[in-house]
PDB file of C-alpha atoms in Angstrom:
ATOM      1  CA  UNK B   1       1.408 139.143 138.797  1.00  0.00           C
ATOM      2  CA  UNK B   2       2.160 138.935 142.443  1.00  0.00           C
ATOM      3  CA  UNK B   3       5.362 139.128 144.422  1.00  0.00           C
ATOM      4  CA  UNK B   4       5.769 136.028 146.282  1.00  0.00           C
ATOM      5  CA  UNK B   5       7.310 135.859 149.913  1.00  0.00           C
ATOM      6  CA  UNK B   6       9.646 132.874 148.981  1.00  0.00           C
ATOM      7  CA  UNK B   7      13.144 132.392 147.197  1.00  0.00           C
ATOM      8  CA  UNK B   8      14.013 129.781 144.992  1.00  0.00           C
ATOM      9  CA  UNK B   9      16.631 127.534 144.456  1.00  0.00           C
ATOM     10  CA  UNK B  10      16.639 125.354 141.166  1.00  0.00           C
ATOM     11  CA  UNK B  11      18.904 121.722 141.251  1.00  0.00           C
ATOM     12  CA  UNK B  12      20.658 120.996 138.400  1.00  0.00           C
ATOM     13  CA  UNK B  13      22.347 117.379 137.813  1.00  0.00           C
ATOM     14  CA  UNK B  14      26.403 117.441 137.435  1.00  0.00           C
ATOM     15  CA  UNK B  15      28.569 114.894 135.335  1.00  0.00           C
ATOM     16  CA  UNK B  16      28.781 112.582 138.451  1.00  0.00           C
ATOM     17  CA  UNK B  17      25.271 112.528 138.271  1.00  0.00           C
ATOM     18  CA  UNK B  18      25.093 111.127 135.102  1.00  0.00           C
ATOM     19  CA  UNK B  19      27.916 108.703 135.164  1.00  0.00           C
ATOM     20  CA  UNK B  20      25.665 107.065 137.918  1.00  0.00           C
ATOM     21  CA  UNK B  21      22.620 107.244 135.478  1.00  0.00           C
ATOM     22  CA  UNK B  22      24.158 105.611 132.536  1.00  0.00           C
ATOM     23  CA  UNK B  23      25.854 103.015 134.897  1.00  0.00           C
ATOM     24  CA  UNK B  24      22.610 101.629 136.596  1.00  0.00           C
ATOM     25  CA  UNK B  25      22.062  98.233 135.831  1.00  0.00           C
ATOM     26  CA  UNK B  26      19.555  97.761 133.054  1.00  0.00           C
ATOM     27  CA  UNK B  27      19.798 101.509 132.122  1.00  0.00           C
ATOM     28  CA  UNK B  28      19.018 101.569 128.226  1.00  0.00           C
ATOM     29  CA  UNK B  29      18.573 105.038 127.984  1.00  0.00           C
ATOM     30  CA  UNK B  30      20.869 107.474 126.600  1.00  0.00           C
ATOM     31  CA  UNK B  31      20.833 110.871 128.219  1.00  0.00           C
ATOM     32  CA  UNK B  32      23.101 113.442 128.091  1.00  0.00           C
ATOM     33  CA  UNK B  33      23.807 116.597 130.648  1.00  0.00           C
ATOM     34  CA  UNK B  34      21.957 119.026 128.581  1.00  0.00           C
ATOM     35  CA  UNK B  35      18.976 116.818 128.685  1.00  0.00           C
ATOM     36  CA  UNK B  36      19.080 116.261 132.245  1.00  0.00           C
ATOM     37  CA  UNK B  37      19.708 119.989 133.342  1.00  0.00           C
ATOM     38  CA  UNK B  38      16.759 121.051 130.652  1.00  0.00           C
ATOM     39  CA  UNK B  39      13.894 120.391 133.164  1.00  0.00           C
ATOM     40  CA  UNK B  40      15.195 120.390 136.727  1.00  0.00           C
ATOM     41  CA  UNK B  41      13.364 120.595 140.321  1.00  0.00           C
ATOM     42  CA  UNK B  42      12.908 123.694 141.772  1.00  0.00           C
ATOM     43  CA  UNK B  43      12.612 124.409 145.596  1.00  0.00           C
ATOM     44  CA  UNK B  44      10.912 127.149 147.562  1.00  0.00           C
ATOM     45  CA  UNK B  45      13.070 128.309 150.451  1.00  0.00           C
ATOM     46  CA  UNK B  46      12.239 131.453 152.940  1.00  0.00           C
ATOM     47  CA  UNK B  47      12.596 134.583 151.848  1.00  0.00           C
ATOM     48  CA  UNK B  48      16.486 135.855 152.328  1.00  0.00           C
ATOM     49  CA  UNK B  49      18.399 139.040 151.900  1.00  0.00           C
ATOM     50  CA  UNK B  50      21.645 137.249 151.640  1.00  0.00           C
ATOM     51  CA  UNK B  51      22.065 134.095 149.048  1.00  0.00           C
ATOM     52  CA  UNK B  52      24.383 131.968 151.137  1.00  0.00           C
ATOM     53  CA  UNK B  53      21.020 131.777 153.774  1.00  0.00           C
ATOM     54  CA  UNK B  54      19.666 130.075 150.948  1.00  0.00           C
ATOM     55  CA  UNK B  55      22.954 127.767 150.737  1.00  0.00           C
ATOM     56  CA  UNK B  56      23.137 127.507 153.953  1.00  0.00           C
ATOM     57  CA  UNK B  57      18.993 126.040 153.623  1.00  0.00           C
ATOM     58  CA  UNK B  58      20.217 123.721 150.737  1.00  0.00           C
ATOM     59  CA  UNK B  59      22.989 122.272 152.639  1.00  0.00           C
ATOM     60  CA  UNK B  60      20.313 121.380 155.490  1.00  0.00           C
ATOM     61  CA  UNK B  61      18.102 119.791 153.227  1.00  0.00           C
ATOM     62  CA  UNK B  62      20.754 118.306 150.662  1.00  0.00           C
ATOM     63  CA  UNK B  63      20.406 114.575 152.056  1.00  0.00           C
ATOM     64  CA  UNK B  64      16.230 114.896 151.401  1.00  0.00           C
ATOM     65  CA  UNK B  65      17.145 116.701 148.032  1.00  0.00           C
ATOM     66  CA  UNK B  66      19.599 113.987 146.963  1.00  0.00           C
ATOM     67  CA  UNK B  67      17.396 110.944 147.549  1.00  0.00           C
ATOM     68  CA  UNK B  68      14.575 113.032 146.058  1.00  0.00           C
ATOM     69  CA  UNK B  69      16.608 112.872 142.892  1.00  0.00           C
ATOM     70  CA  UNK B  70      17.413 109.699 142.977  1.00  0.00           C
ATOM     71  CA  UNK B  71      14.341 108.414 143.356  1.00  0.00           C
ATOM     72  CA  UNK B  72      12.702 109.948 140.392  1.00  0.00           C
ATOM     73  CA  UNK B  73      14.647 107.724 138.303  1.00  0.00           C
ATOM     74  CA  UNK B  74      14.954 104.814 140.517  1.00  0.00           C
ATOM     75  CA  UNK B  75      13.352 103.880 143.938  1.00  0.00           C
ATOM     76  CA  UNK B  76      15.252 100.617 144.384  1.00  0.00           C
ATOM     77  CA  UNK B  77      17.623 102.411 147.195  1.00  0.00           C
ATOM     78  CA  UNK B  78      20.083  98.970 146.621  1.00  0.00           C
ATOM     79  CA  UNK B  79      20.866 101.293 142.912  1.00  0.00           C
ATOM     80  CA  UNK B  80      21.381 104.622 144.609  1.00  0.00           C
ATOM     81  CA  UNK B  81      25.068 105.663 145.283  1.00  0.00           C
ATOM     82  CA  UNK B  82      26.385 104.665 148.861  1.00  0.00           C
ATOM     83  CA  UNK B  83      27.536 108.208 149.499  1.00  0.00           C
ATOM     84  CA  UNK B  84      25.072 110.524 149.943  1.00  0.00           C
ATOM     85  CA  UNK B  85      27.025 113.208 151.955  1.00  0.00           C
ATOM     86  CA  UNK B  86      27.027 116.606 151.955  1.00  0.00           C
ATOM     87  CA  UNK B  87      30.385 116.877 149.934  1.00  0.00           C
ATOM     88  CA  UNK B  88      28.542 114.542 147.315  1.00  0.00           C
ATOM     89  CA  UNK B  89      25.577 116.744 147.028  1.00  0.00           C
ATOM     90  CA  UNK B  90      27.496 119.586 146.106  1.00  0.00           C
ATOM     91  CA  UNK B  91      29.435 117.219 143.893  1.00  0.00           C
ATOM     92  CA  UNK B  92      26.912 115.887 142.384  1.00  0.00           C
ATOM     93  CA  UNK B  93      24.569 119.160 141.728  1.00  0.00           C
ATOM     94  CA  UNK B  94      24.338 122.701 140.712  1.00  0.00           C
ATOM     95  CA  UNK B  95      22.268 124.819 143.030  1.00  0.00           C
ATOM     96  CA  UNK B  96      21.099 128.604 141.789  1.00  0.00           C
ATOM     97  CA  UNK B  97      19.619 130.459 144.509  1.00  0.00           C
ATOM     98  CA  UNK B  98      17.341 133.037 143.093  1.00  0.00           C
ATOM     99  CA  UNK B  99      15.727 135.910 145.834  1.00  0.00           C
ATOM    100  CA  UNK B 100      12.742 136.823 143.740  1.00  0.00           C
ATOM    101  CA  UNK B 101       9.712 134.980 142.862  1.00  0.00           C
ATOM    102  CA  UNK B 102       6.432 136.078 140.780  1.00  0.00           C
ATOM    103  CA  UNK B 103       3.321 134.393 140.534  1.00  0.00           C
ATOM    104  CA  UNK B 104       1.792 135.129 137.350  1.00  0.00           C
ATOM    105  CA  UNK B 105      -1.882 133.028 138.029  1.00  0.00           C
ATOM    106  CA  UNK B 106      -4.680 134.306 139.881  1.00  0.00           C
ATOM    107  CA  UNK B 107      -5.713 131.105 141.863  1.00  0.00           C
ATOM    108  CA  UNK B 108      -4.466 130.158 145.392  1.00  0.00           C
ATOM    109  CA  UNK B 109      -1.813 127.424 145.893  1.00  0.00           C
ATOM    110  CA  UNK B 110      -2.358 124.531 147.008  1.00  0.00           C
ATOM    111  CA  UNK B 111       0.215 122.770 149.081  1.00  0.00           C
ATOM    112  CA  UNK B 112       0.498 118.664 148.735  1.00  0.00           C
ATOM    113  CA  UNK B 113       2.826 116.694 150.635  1.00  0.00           C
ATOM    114  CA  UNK B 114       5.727 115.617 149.008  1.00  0.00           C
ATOM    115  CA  UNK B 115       6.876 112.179 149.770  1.00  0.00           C
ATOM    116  CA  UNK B 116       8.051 110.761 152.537  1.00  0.00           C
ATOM    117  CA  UNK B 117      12.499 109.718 151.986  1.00  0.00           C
TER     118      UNK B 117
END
């Protein structure tokens, strides 16, 4: 295993999340939290020797991270929420900010672009 020079931070769904899940138009799903928060996106952020750098990383990022969420359910922006703030972010998510990361496979890592929101 190796040591990577990165931090983490993992985004985990909130109730308000939800409500706007089951409330889409045509939703005919039934999730709950605990199925939501069971598989979540993780983020690599700079390494950090206080946690509220990597907040403070989040909260510069938070408008990608939120449409990223949102569009891995839906990319019809006319069924995202209209507020997509900063205070919504945090209202809408869980963020844990981890400071050590392992990389337990012996290959390289290759980088892909994530999409363009």
């Amino acid at each position: 295993m190796y040591f990577v020079d990165r931090s983490v931070a993992v985004i985990k769904p909130k109730e308000p999340f939800l409500n706007w899940l089951n409330n889409v138009p045509g939703n005919d799903t039934d999730l709950t939290l605990d199925s939501l928060r069971a598989d979540c996106t993780v983020i690599l952020l700079p390494e950090f020797t206080d946690p509220e750098e990597g907040v403070s990383r989040i909260d510069d990022m938070a408008d990608q991270l939120f449409k990223i969420e949102l569009a891995s359910w839906y990319e019809d922006e006319a069924l995202w929420p209209t507020d997509r703030s900063l205070k919504a972010f945090w209202e809408w998510f869980d963020v844990e900010i981890h400071s050590t990361v392992l990389d337990s496979v012996d290959e390289d890592i290759h980088n892909y672009p994530a999409a363009e929101l």
